[in-house]
Amino acid sequence: MKFGQQLLQKLFHFLISSGILWPNYATAHHWYAVLLLGWRDQEGMDQIQQALRLDPVSPNINGLFGNFLMEARQFDKALEQFRKTVELDPQQYNSRMRLGFAYAVVHRYPEAESEFKKAEEISPDSLYSLGALAYIYGLEGKKNQAERMLSEVKVLAEKAGHPWIVCLVYVGLDLKEDAIRWLARAYDEDDFYFNIKDPLLDPLRSDPGFHDFERRVQSGE
């Protein structure tokens, strides 16, 4: 874990435990859980569940709870949670994207593609919906479409500082070495979406290059 993230986690812990941020302030628990996702799983799950008890109809809080279920590989529960999140706000971009990725990890590719297209309709210029569609086309075997989109995704990702989505496109194309290289960039460049425990990365986990990178992340280098 990088030093900056450790400091933020300690700060939120202090603010919540000391009562400076009200214990019944759902947003504080939500953002603390955001910082814990991918690093301190049980504490993060506790925080997001507390936020959910305080604000059960927030799409953002419900969505993050789904992310924790995904990370725990509770895919059926995650799908149910993301569907609920979409019902709360069908026009929320993040809800559609989360549901699409949940469908992808359980190999329900047509449903994933449908959700990513709905997300693209909500936010036509989004890098992430473009990248997600390239990712799912790769998984569906539509390699030519995925490869044509990859160049545009890379250009946009360079401008936005989000290498993570390029990594996912390479995962979809089953190009593990390239995926791990862009994953390392996401870590080095502090991409907000970086999460070493994300199930979307599971196709890489048997690769020796991923093992080397994972050891580096665990050591905090």
mmCIF file with all atom_site columns, C-alpha atoms in Angstrom:
data_model
loop_
_atom_site.group_PDB
_atom_site.id
_atom_site.type_symbol
_atom_site.label_atom_id
_atom_site.label_alt_id
_atom_site.label_comp_id
_atom_site.label_asym_id
_atom_site.label_entity_id
_atom_site.label_seq_id
_atom_site.pdbx_PDB_ins_code
_atom_site.Cartn_x
_atom_site.Cartn_y
_atom_site.Cartn_z
_atom_site.occupancy
_atom_site.B_iso_or_equiv
_atom_site.pdbx_formal_charge
_atom_site.auth_seq_id
_atom_site.auth_comp_id
_atom_site.auth_asym_id
_atom_site.auth_atom_id
_atom_site.pdbx_PDB_model_num
ATOM 1   C CA . MET A 1 1   ? 0.000   0.000   0.000   1.00 0.00 ? 1   MET A CA 1
ATOM 2   C CA . LYS A 1 2   ? 1.306   3.435   -0.886  1.00 0.00 ? 2   LYS A CA 1
ATOM 3   C CA . PHE A 1 3   ? 2.206   5.877   1.883   1.00 0.00 ? 3   PHE A CA 1
ATOM 4   C CA . GLY A 1 4   ? -0.363  8.499   0.812   1.00 0.00 ? 4   GLY A CA 1
ATOM 5   C CA . GLN A 1 5   ? -3.235  6.041   1.023   1.00 0.00 ? 5   GLN A CA 1
ATOM 6   C CA . GLN A 1 6   ? -2.087  4.895   4.452   1.00 0.00 ? 6   GLN A CA 1
ATOM 7   C CA . LEU A 1 7   ? -2.171  8.497   5.681   1.00 0.00 ? 7   LEU A CA 1
ATOM 8   C CA . LEU A 1 8   ? -5.679  9.047   4.330   1.00 0.00 ? 8   LEU A CA 1
ATOM 9   C CA . GLN A 1 9   ? -6.907  5.852   5.971   1.00 0.00 ? 9   GLN A CA 1
ATOM 10  C CA . LYS A 1 10  ? -5.424  6.903   9.310   1.00 0.00 ? 10  LYS A CA 1
ATOM 11  C CA . LEU A 1 11  ? -6.960  10.353  8.968   1.00 0.00 ? 11  LEU A CA 1
ATOM 12  C CA . PHE A 1 12  ? -10.462 8.983   8.308   1.00 0.00 ? 12  PHE A CA 1
ATOM 13  C CA . HIS A 1 13  ? -10.088 6.486   11.139  1.00 0.00 ? 13  HIS A CA 1
ATOM 14  C CA . PHE A 1 14  ? -9.141  9.291   13.515  1.00 0.00 ? 14  PHE A CA 1
ATOM 15  C CA . LEU A 1 15  ? -11.939 11.594  12.347  1.00 0.00 ? 15  LEU A CA 1
ATOM 16  C CA . ILE A 1 16  ? -14.623 8.923   12.710  1.00 0.00 ? 16  ILE A CA 1
ATOM 17  C CA . SER A 1 17  ? -13.387 7.305   15.939  1.00 0.00 ? 17  SER A CA 1
ATOM 18  C CA . SER A 1 18  ? -12.868 10.681  17.625  1.00 0.00 ? 18  SER A CA 1
ATOM 19  C CA . GLY A 1 19  ? -16.333 11.900  16.693  1.00 0.00 ? 19  GLY A CA 1
ATOM 20  C CA . ILE A 1 20  ? -15.024 14.848  14.659  1.00 0.00 ? 20  ILE A CA 1
ATOM 21  C CA . LEU A 1 21  ? -16.966 13.333  11.757  1.00 0.00 ? 21  LEU A CA 1
ATOM 22  C CA . TRP A 1 22  ? -20.365 12.413  13.165  1.00 0.00 ? 22  TRP A CA 1
ATOM 23  C CA . PRO A 1 23  ? -20.781 8.652   13.687  1.00 0.00 ? 23  PRO A CA 1
ATOM 24  C CA . ASN A 1 24  ? -24.172 8.922   11.970  1.00 0.00 ? 24  ASN A CA 1
ATOM 25  C CA . TYR A 1 25  ? -22.784 10.698  8.890   1.00 0.00 ? 25  TYR A CA 1
ATOM 26  C CA . ALA A 1 26  ? -23.212 8.125   6.103   1.00 0.00 ? 26  ALA A CA 1
ATOM 27  C CA . THR A 1 27  ? -20.925 9.928   3.644   1.00 0.00 ? 27  THR A CA 1
ATOM 28  C CA . ALA A 1 28  ? -17.962 9.730   6.051   1.00 0.00 ? 28  ALA A CA 1
ATOM 29  C CA . HIS A 1 29  ? -18.334 5.953   6.369   1.00 0.00 ? 29  HIS A CA 1
ATOM 30  C CA . HIS A 1 30  ? -18.805 5.692   2.610   1.00 0.00 ? 30  HIS A CA 1
ATOM 31  C CA . TRP A 1 31  ? -15.591 7.528   1.749   1.00 0.00 ? 31  TRP A CA 1
ATOM 32  C CA . TYR A 1 32  ? -13.630 5.710   4.417   1.00 0.00 ? 32  TYR A CA 1
ATOM 33  C CA . ALA A 1 33  ? -14.809 2.440   2.821   1.00 0.00 ? 33  ALA A CA 1
ATOM 34  C CA . VAL A 1 34  ? -13.657 3.732   -0.588  1.00 0.00 ? 34  VAL A CA 1
ATOM 35  C CA . LEU A 1 35  ? -10.140 4.103   0.819   1.00 0.00 ? 35  LEU A CA 1
ATOM 36  C CA . LEU A 1 36  ? -10.225 0.624   2.351   1.00 0.00 ? 36  LEU A CA 1
ATOM 37  C CA . LEU A 1 37  ? -11.460 -1.239  -0.750  1.00 0.00 ? 37  LEU A CA 1
ATOM 38  C CA . GLY A 1 38  ? -8.735  -3.549  -2.000  1.00 0.00 ? 38  GLY A CA 1
ATOM 39  C CA . TRP A 1 39  ? -6.589  -3.168  1.113   1.00 0.00 ? 39  TRP A CA 1
ATOM 40  C CA . ARG A 1 40  ? -8.417  -3.814  4.417   1.00 0.00 ? 40  ARG A CA 1
ATOM 41  C CA . ASP A 1 41  ? -11.425 -5.836  3.370   1.00 0.00 ? 41  ASP A CA 1
ATOM 42  C CA . GLN A 1 42  ? -13.285 -6.589  6.592   1.00 0.00 ? 42  GLN A CA 1
ATOM 43  C CA . GLU A 1 43  ? -12.917 -3.081  7.973   1.00 0.00 ? 43  GLU A CA 1
ATOM 44  C CA . GLY A 1 44  ? -14.080 -1.682  4.662   1.00 0.00 ? 44  GLY A CA 1
ATOM 45  C CA . MET A 1 45  ? -17.076 -4.017  4.603   1.00 0.00 ? 45  MET A CA 1
ATOM 46  C CA . ASP A 1 46  ? -17.977 -2.897  8.123   1.00 0.00 ? 46  ASP A CA 1
ATOM 47  C CA . GLN A 1 47  ? -17.773 0.757   7.088   1.00 0.00 ? 47  GLN A CA 1
ATOM 48  C CA . ILE A 1 48  ? -19.884 0.412   3.950   1.00 0.00 ? 48  ILE A CA 1
ATOM 49  C CA . GLN A 1 49  ? -22.517 -1.603  5.810   1.00 0.00 ? 49  GLN A CA 1
ATOM 50  C CA . GLN A 1 50  ? -22.675 1.136   8.444   1.00 0.00 ? 50  GLN A CA 1
ATOM 51  C CA . ALA A 1 51  ? -23.110 3.714   5.663   1.00 0.00 ? 51  ALA A CA 1
ATOM 52  C CA . LEU A 1 52  ? -25.853 1.552   4.151   1.00 0.00 ? 52  LEU A CA 1
ATOM 53  C CA . ARG A 1 53  ? -27.720 1.359   7.452   1.00 0.00 ? 53  ARG A CA 1
ATOM 54  C CA . LEU A 1 54  ? -27.603 5.157   7.692   1.00 0.00 ? 54  LEU A CA 1
ATOM 55  C CA . ASP A 1 55  ? -28.590 5.803   4.073   1.00 0.00 ? 55  ASP A CA 1
ATOM 56  C CA . PRO A 1 56  ? -30.162 2.679   2.514   1.00 0.00 ? 56  PRO A CA 1
ATOM 57  C CA . VAL A 1 57  ? -31.343 4.385   -0.679  1.00 0.00 ? 57  VAL A CA 1
ATOM 58  C CA . SER A 1 58  ? -28.072 6.006   -1.777  1.00 0.00 ? 58  SER A CA 1
ATOM 59  C CA . PRO A 1 59  ? -27.047 4.590   -5.190  1.00 0.00 ? 59  PRO A CA 1
ATOM 60  C CA . ASN A 1 60  ? -23.382 5.364   -4.484  1.00 0.00 ? 60  ASN A CA 1
ATOM 61  C CA . ILE A 1 61  ? -23.365 3.564   -1.141  1.00 0.00 ? 61  ILE A CA 1
ATOM 62  C CA . ASN A 1 62  ? -25.322 0.610   -2.519  1.00 0.00 ? 62  ASN A CA 1
ATOM 63  C CA . GLY A 1 63  ? -22.925 0.430   -5.455  1.00 0.00 ? 63  GLY A CA 1
ATOM 64  C CA . LEU A 1 64  ? -19.826 0.383   -3.272  1.00 0.00 ? 64  LEU A CA 1
ATOM 65  C CA . PHE A 1 65  ? -21.353 -2.363  -1.143  1.00 0.00 ? 65  PHE A CA 1
ATOM 66  C CA . GLY A 1 66  ? -21.665 -4.341  -4.378  1.00 0.00 ? 66  GLY A CA 1
ATOM 67  C CA . ASN A 1 67  ? -17.977 -3.725  -5.054  1.00 0.00 ? 67  ASN A CA 1
ATOM 68  C CA . PHE A 1 68  ? -17.071 -5.278  -1.697  1.00 0.00 ? 68  PHE A CA 1
ATOM 69  C CA . LEU A 1 69  ? -19.254 -8.291  -2.516  1.00 0.00 ? 69  LEU A CA 1
ATOM 70  C CA . MET A 1 70  ? -17.471 -8.600  -5.867  1.00 0.00 ? 70  MET A CA 1
ATOM 71  C CA . GLU A 1 71  ? -14.075 -8.491  -4.196  1.00 0.00 ? 71  GLU A CA 1
ATOM 72  C CA . ALA A 1 72  ? -15.241 -11.233 -1.806  1.00 0.00 ? 72  ALA A CA 1
ATOM 73  C CA . ARG A 1 73  ? -16.193 -13.308 -4.903  1.00 0.00 ? 73  ARG A CA 1
ATOM 74  C CA . GLN A 1 74  ? -19.844 -13.359 -3.799  1.00 0.00 ? 74  GLN A CA 1
ATOM 75  C CA . PHE A 1 75  ? -20.928 -12.825 -7.364  1.00 0.00 ? 75  PHE A CA 1
ATOM 76  C CA . ASP A 1 76  ? -24.592 -13.800 -7.044  1.00 0.00 ? 76  ASP A CA 1
ATOM 77  C CA . LYS A 1 77  ? -25.042 -11.361 -4.165  1.00 0.00 ? 77  LYS A CA 1
ATOM 78  C CA . ALA A 1 78  ? -23.078 -8.701  -6.040  1.00 0.00 ? 78  ALA A CA 1
ATOM 79  C CA . LEU A 1 79  ? -25.322 -9.044  -9.091  1.00 0.00 ? 79  LEU A CA 1
ATOM 80  C CA . GLU A 1 80  ? -28.405 -8.741  -6.916  1.00 0.00 ? 80  GLU A CA 1
ATOM 81  C CA . GLN A 1 81  ? -26.930 -5.671  -5.213  1.00 0.00 ? 81  GLN A CA 1
ATOM 82  C CA . PHE A 1 82  ? -26.015 -3.975  -8.499  1.00 0.00 ? 82  PHE A CA 1
ATOM 83  C CA . ARG A 1 83  ? -29.468 -4.641  -9.943  1.00 0.00 ? 83  ARG A CA 1
ATOM 84  C CA . LYS A 1 84  ? -30.915 -2.982  -6.855  1.00 0.00 ? 84  LYS A CA 1
ATOM 85  C CA . THR A 1 85  ? -28.571 -0.030  -7.388  1.00 0.00 ? 85  THR A CA 1
ATOM 86  C CA . VAL A 1 86  ? -29.749 0.362   -10.986 1.00 0.00 ? 86  VAL A CA 1
ATOM 87  C CA . GLU A 1 87  ? -33.364 0.274   -9.811  1.00 0.00 ? 87  GLU A CA 1
ATOM 88  C CA . LEU A 1 88  ? -32.615 3.102   -7.368  1.00 0.00 ? 88  LEU A CA 1
ATOM 89  C CA . ASP A 1 89  ? -31.336 5.288   -10.216 1.00 0.00 ? 89  ASP A CA 1
ATOM 90  C CA . PRO A 1 90  ? -31.535 3.802   -13.742 1.00 0.00 ? 90  PRO A CA 1
ATOM 91  C CA . GLN A 1 91  ? -29.751 6.854   -15.175 1.00 0.00 ? 91  GLN A CA 1
ATOM 92  C CA . GLN A 1 92  ? -26.690 6.676   -12.944 1.00 0.00 ? 92  GLN A CA 1
ATOM 93  C CA . TYR A 1 93  ? -23.667 5.899   -15.088 1.00 0.00 ? 93  TYR A CA 1
ATOM 94  C CA . ASN A 1 94  ? -21.640 4.133   -12.374 1.00 0.00 ? 94  ASN A CA 1
ATOM 95  C CA . SER A 1 95  ? -24.517 1.798   -11.544 1.00 0.00 ? 95  SER A CA 1
ATOM 96  C CA . ARG A 1 96  ? -24.734 0.577   -15.131 1.00 0.00 ? 96  ARG A CA 1
ATOM 97  C CA . MET A 1 97  ? -20.965 0.118   -15.346 1.00 0.00 ? 97  MET A CA 1
ATOM 98  C CA . ARG A 1 98  ? -20.808 -1.853  -12.106 1.00 0.00 ? 98  ARG A CA 1
ATOM 99  C CA . LEU A 1 99  ? -23.621 -4.147  -13.214 1.00 0.00 ? 99  LEU A CA 1
ATOM 100 C CA . GLY A 1 100 ? -21.909 -4.665  -16.569 1.00 0.00 ? 100 GLY A CA 1
ATOM 101 C CA . PHE A 1 101 ? -18.638 -5.715  -14.963 1.00 0.00 ? 101 PHE A CA 1
ATOM 102 C CA . ALA A 1 102 ? -20.498 -8.059  -12.603 1.00 0.00 ? 102 ALA A CA 1
ATOM 103 C CA . TYR A 1 103 ? -22.091 -9.765  -15.599 1.00 0.00 ? 103 TYR A CA 1
ATOM 104 C CA . ALA A 1 104 ? -18.672 -9.988  -17.261 1.00 0.00 ? 104 ALA A CA 1
ATOM 105 C CA . VAL A 1 105 ? -17.005 -11.885 -14.411 1.00 0.00 ? 105 VAL A CA 1
ATOM 106 C CA . VAL A 1 106 ? -19.727 -14.552 -14.469 1.00 0.00 ? 106 VAL A CA 1
ATOM 107 C CA . HIS A 1 107 ? -19.376 -14.825 -18.276 1.00 0.00 ? 107 HIS A CA 1
ATOM 108 C CA . ARG A 1 108 ? -22.771 -13.331 -19.091 1.00 0.00 ? 108 ARG A CA 1
ATOM 109 C CA . TYR A 1 109 ? -21.277 -11.290 -21.885 1.00 0.00 ? 109 TYR A CA 1
ATOM 110 C CA . PRO A 1 110 ? -24.421 -10.204 -23.800 1.00 0.00 ? 110 PRO A CA 1
ATOM 111 C CA . GLU A 1 111 ? -25.892 -8.716  -20.607 1.00 0.00 ? 111 GLU A CA 1
ATOM 112 C CA . ALA A 1 112 ? -22.565 -7.019  -19.834 1.00 0.00 ? 112 ALA A CA 1
ATOM 113 C CA . GLU A 1 113 ? -22.420 -5.515  -23.321 1.00 0.00 ? 113 GLU A CA 1
ATOM 114 C CA . SER A 1 114 ? -25.998 -4.273  -22.951 1.00 0.00 ? 114 SER A CA 1
ATOM 115 C CA . GLU A 1 115 ? -25.203 -2.508  -19.662 1.00 0.00 ? 115 GLU A CA 1
ATOM 116 C CA . PHE A 1 116 ? -22.057 -0.897  -21.058 1.00 0.00 ? 116 PHE A CA 1
ATOM 117 C CA . LYS A 1 117 ? -24.033 0.413   -24.028 1.00 0.00 ? 117 LYS A CA 1
ATOM 118 C CA . LYS A 1 118 ? -26.650 1.861   -21.677 1.00 0.00 ? 118 LYS A CA 1
ATOM 119 C CA . ALA A 1 119 ? -23.832 3.533   -19.733 1.00 0.00 ? 119 ALA A CA 1
ATOM 120 C CA . GLU A 1 120 ? -22.463 4.934   -22.978 1.00 0.00 ? 120 GLU A CA 1
ATOM 121 C CA . GLU A 1 121 ? -25.893 6.405   -23.770 1.00 0.00 ? 121 GLU A CA 1
ATOM 122 C CA . ILE A 1 122 ? -25.901 8.113   -20.361 1.00 0.00 ? 122 ILE A CA 1
ATOM 123 C CA . SER A 1 123 ? -22.363 9.480   -20.793 1.00 0.00 ? 123 SER A CA 1
ATOM 124 C CA . PRO A 1 124 ? -21.425 9.342   -24.509 1.00 0.00 ? 124 PRO A CA 1
ATOM 125 C CA . ASP A 1 125 ? -17.922 10.760  -24.105 1.00 0.00 ? 125 ASP A CA 1
ATOM 126 C CA . SER A 1 126 ? -16.805 8.549   -21.236 1.00 0.00 ? 126 SER A CA 1
ATOM 127 C CA . LEU A 1 127 ? -13.458 6.802   -21.537 1.00 0.00 ? 127 LEU A CA 1
ATOM 128 C CA . TYR A 1 128 ? -14.641 4.006   -19.265 1.00 0.00 ? 128 TYR A CA 1
ATOM 129 C CA . SER A 1 129 ? -17.706 2.957   -21.242 1.00 0.00 ? 129 SER A CA 1
ATOM 130 C CA . LEU A 1 130 ? -15.580 2.934   -24.411 1.00 0.00 ? 130 LEU A CA 1
ATOM 131 C CA . GLY A 1 131 ? -12.934 0.844   -22.672 1.00 0.00 ? 131 GLY A CA 1
ATOM 132 C CA . ALA A 1 132 ? -15.524 -1.452  -21.123 1.00 0.00 ? 132 ALA A CA 1
ATOM 133 C CA . LEU A 1 133 ? -17.051 -2.158  -24.527 1.00 0.00 ? 133 LEU A CA 1
ATOM 134 C CA . ALA A 1 134 ? -13.612 -2.936  -25.976 1.00 0.00 ? 134 ALA A CA 1
ATOM 135 C CA . TYR A 1 135 ? -12.991 -5.228  -22.984 1.00 0.00 ? 135 TYR A CA 1
ATOM 136 C CA . ILE A 1 136 ? -16.254 -7.127  -23.435 1.00 0.00 ? 136 ILE A CA 1
ATOM 137 C CA . TYR A 1 137 ? -15.783 -7.405  -27.208 1.00 0.00 ? 137 TYR A CA 1
ATOM 138 C CA . GLY A 1 138 ? -12.457 -9.080  -26.513 1.00 0.00 ? 138 GLY A CA 1
ATOM 139 C CA . LEU A 1 139 ? -14.080 -11.549 -24.124 1.00 0.00 ? 139 LEU A CA 1
ATOM 140 C CA . GLU A 1 140 ? -16.847 -12.251 -26.645 1.00 0.00 ? 140 GLU A CA 1
ATOM 141 C CA . GLY A 1 141 ? -14.270 -13.085 -29.305 1.00 0.00 ? 141 GLY A CA 1
ATOM 142 C CA . LYS A 1 142 ? -14.900 -9.923  -31.326 1.00 0.00 ? 142 LYS A CA 1
ATOM 143 C CA . LYS A 1 143 ? -11.158 -9.306  -31.505 1.00 0.00 ? 143 LYS A CA 1
ATOM 144 C CA . ASN A 1 144 ? -11.174 -6.996  -34.508 1.00 0.00 ? 144 ASN A CA 1
ATOM 145 C CA . GLN A 1 145 ? -13.668 -4.641  -32.889 1.00 0.00 ? 145 GLN A CA 1
ATOM 146 C CA . ALA A 1 146 ? -11.763 -4.660  -29.601 1.00 0.00 ? 146 ALA A CA 1
ATOM 147 C CA . GLU A 1 147 ? -8.419  -4.005  -31.291 1.00 0.00 ? 147 GLU A CA 1
ATOM 148 C CA . ARG A 1 148 ? -9.846  -1.133  -33.367 1.00 0.00 ? 148 ARG A CA 1
ATOM 149 C CA . MET A 1 149 ? -11.139 0.528   -30.196 1.00 0.00 ? 149 MET A CA 1
ATOM 150 C CA . LEU A 1 150 ? -7.958  -0.097  -28.226 1.00 0.00 ? 150 LEU A CA 1
ATOM 151 C CA . SER A 1 151 ? -5.955  2.655   -29.949 1.00 0.00 ? 151 SER A CA 1
ATOM 152 C CA . GLU A 1 152 ? -8.563  5.275   -29.056 1.00 0.00 ? 152 GLU A CA 1
ATOM 153 C CA . VAL A 1 153 ? -8.830  3.987   -25.487 1.00 0.00 ? 153 VAL A CA 1
ATOM 154 C CA . LYS A 1 154 ? -5.050  4.261   -25.064 1.00 0.00 ? 154 LYS A CA 1
ATOM 155 C CA . VAL A 1 155 ? -4.959  7.846   -26.342 1.00 0.00 ? 155 VAL A CA 1
ATOM 156 C CA . LEU A 1 156 ? -7.808  8.914   -24.058 1.00 0.00 ? 156 LEU A CA 1
ATOM 157 C CA . ALA A 1 157 ? -6.366  7.024   -21.084 1.00 0.00 ? 157 ALA A CA 1
ATOM 158 C CA . GLU A 1 158 ? -3.005  8.765   -21.515 1.00 0.00 ? 158 GLU A CA 1
ATOM 159 C CA . LYS A 1 159 ? -4.722  12.152  -21.460 1.00 0.00 ? 159 LYS A CA 1
ATOM 160 C CA . ALA A 1 160 ? -6.926  11.310  -18.489 1.00 0.00 ? 160 ALA A CA 1
ATOM 161 C CA . GLY A 1 161 ? -4.250  9.522   -16.467 1.00 0.00 ? 161 GLY A CA 1
ATOM 162 C CA . HIS A 1 162 ? -6.237  6.266   -16.190 1.00 0.00 ? 162 HIS A CA 1
ATOM 163 C CA . PRO A 1 163 ? -4.085  3.319   -17.354 1.00 0.00 ? 163 PRO A CA 1
ATOM 164 C CA . TRP A 1 164 ? -6.374  0.884   -15.502 1.00 0.00 ? 164 TRP A CA 1
ATOM 165 C CA . ILE A 1 165 ? -8.963  0.754   -18.281 1.00 0.00 ? 165 ILE A CA 1
ATOM 166 C CA . VAL A 1 166 ? -6.286  -0.063  -20.880 1.00 0.00 ? 166 VAL A CA 1
ATOM 167 C CA . CYS A 1 167 ? -5.219  -2.969  -18.688 1.00 0.00 ? 167 CYS A CA 1
ATOM 168 C CA . LEU A 1 168 ? -8.788  -4.298  -18.765 1.00 0.00 ? 168 LEU A CA 1
ATOM 169 C CA . VAL A 1 169 ? -8.988  -4.099  -22.554 1.00 0.00 ? 169 VAL A CA 1
ATOM 170 C CA . TYR A 1 170 ? -5.826  -6.219  -22.752 1.00 0.00 ? 170 TYR A CA 1
ATOM 171 C CA . VAL A 1 171 ? -7.381  -8.653  -20.249 1.00 0.00 ? 171 VAL A CA 1
ATOM 172 C CA . GLY A 1 172 ? -10.342 -9.005  -22.595 1.00 0.00 ? 172 GLY A CA 1
ATOM 173 C CA . LEU A 1 173 ? -7.984  -9.661  -25.494 1.00 0.00 ? 173 LEU A CA 1
ATOM 174 C CA . ASP A 1 174 ? -6.090  -12.255 -23.402 1.00 0.00 ? 174 ASP A CA 1
ATOM 175 C CA . LEU A 1 175 ? -2.810  -10.360 -23.841 1.00 0.00 ? 175 LEU A CA 1
ATOM 176 C CA . LYS A 1 176 ? -1.499  -10.910 -20.333 1.00 0.00 ? 176 LYS A CA 1
ATOM 177 C CA . GLU A 1 177 ? 1.934   -9.324  -20.650 1.00 0.00 ? 177 GLU A CA 1
ATOM 178 C CA . ASP A 1 178 ? 0.463   -6.075  -21.989 1.00 0.00 ? 178 ASP A CA 1
ATOM 179 C CA . ALA A 1 179 ? -2.278  -6.152  -19.355 1.00 0.00 ? 179 ALA A CA 1
ATOM 180 C CA . ILE A 1 180 ? 0.246   -6.500  -16.521 1.00 0.00 ? 180 ILE A CA 1
ATOM 181 C CA . ARG A 1 181 ? 2.394   -3.694  -17.956 1.00 0.00 ? 181 ARG A CA 1
ATOM 182 C CA . TRP A 1 182 ? -0.571  -1.299  -17.968 1.00 0.00 ? 182 TRP A CA 1
ATOM 183 C CA . LEU A 1 183 ? -1.652  -2.535  -14.547 1.00 0.00 ? 183 LEU A CA 1
ATOM 184 C CA . ALA A 1 184 ? 1.785   -1.594  -13.215 1.00 0.00 ? 184 ALA A CA 1
ATOM 185 C CA . ARG A 1 185 ? 1.340   1.846   -14.767 1.00 0.00 ? 185 ARG A CA 1
ATOM 186 C CA . ALA A 1 186 ? -2.007  2.207   -12.999 1.00 0.00 ? 186 ALA A CA 1
ATOM 187 C CA . TYR A 1 187 ? -0.270  1.486   -9.713  1.00 0.00 ? 187 TYR A CA 1
ATOM 188 C CA . ASP A 1 188 ? 2.705   3.762   -10.385 1.00 0.00 ? 188 ASP A CA 1
ATOM 189 C CA . GLU A 1 189 ? 0.485   6.631   -11.528 1.00 0.00 ? 189 GLU A CA 1
ATOM 190 C CA . ASP A 1 190 ? -1.950  6.307   -8.596  1.00 0.00 ? 190 ASP A CA 1
ATOM 191 C CA . ASP A 1 191 ? -4.926  5.567   -10.823 1.00 0.00 ? 191 ASP A CA 1
ATOM 192 C CA . PHE A 1 192 ? -7.979  5.884   -8.566  1.00 0.00 ? 192 PHE A CA 1
ATOM 193 C CA . TYR A 1 193 ? -9.463  2.672   -10.006 1.00 0.00 ? 193 TYR A CA 1
ATOM 194 C CA . PHE A 1 194 ? -6.437  0.489   -9.217  1.00 0.00 ? 194 PHE A CA 1
ATOM 195 C CA . ASN A 1 195 ? -7.384  -2.511  -7.069  1.00 0.00 ? 195 ASN A CA 1
ATOM 196 C CA . ILE A 1 196 ? -5.091  -5.536  -7.014  1.00 0.00 ? 196 ILE A CA 1
ATOM 197 C CA . LYS A 1 197 ? -7.911  -7.713  -5.624  1.00 0.00 ? 197 LYS A CA 1
ATOM 198 C CA . ASP A 1 198 ? -10.435 -6.853  -8.330  1.00 0.00 ? 198 ASP A CA 1
ATOM 199 C CA . PRO A 1 199 ? -11.946 -10.069 -9.792  1.00 0.00 ? 199 PRO A CA 1
ATOM 200 C CA . LEU A 1 200 ? -11.666 -8.536  -13.258 1.00 0.00 ? 200 LEU A CA 1
ATOM 201 C CA . LEU A 1 201 ? -7.949  -9.301  -12.922 1.00 0.00 ? 201 LEU A CA 1
ATOM 202 C CA . ASP A 1 202 ? -8.485  -12.992 -12.156 1.00 0.00 ? 202 ASP A CA 1
ATOM 203 C CA . PRO A 1 203 ? -7.425  -14.126 -15.668 1.00 0.00 ? 203 PRO A CA 1
ATOM 204 C CA . LEU A 1 204 ? -3.956  -12.699 -14.904 1.00 0.00 ? 204 LEU A CA 1
ATOM 205 C CA . ARG A 1 205 ? -3.401  -14.338 -11.533 1.00 0.00 ? 205 ARG A CA 1
ATOM 206 C CA . SER A 1 206 ? -1.747  -17.517 -12.807 1.00 0.00 ? 206 SER A CA 1
ATOM 207 C CA . ASP A 1 207 ? 0.846   -15.535 -14.774 1.00 0.00 ? 207 ASP A CA 1
ATOM 208 C CA . PRO A 1 208 ? 4.363   -15.344 -13.220 1.00 0.00 ? 208 PRO A CA 1
ATOM 209 C CA . GLY A 1 209 ? 4.555   -11.657 -14.181 1.00 0.00 ? 209 GLY A CA 1
ATOM 210 C CA . PHE A 1 210 ? 1.458   -10.969 -12.116 1.00 0.00 ? 210 PHE A CA 1
ATOM 211 C CA . HIS A 1 211 ? 2.969   -12.783 -9.129  1.00 0.00 ? 211 HIS A CA 1
ATOM 212 C CA . ASP A 1 212 ? 6.055   -10.561 -9.330  1.00 0.00 ? 212 ASP A CA 1
ATOM 213 C CA . PHE A 1 213 ? 3.936   -7.423  -9.557  1.00 0.00 ? 213 PHE A CA 1
ATOM 214 C CA . GLU A 1 214 ? 1.663   -8.541  -6.711  1.00 0.00 ? 214 GLU A CA 1
ATOM 215 C CA . ARG A 1 215 ? 4.691   -9.017  -4.444  1.00 0.00 ? 215 ARG A CA 1
ATOM 216 C CA . ARG A 1 216 ? 5.790   -5.486  -5.310  1.00 0.00 ? 216 ARG A CA 1
ATOM 217 C CA . VAL A 1 217 ? 2.374   -4.062  -4.396  1.00 0.00 ? 217 VAL A CA 1
ATOM 218 C CA . GLN A 1 218 ? 2.261   -6.008  -1.145  1.00 0.00 ? 218 GLN A CA 1
ATOM 219 C CA . SER A 1 219 ? 5.673   -4.662  -0.173  1.00 0.00 ? 219 SER A CA 1
ATOM 220 C CA . GLY A 1 220 ? 4.476   -1.101  -0.843  1.00 0.00 ? 220 GLY A CA 1
ATOM 221 C CA . GLU A 1 221 ? 7.210   -0.311  -3.365  1.00 0.00 ? 221 GLU A CA 1
#
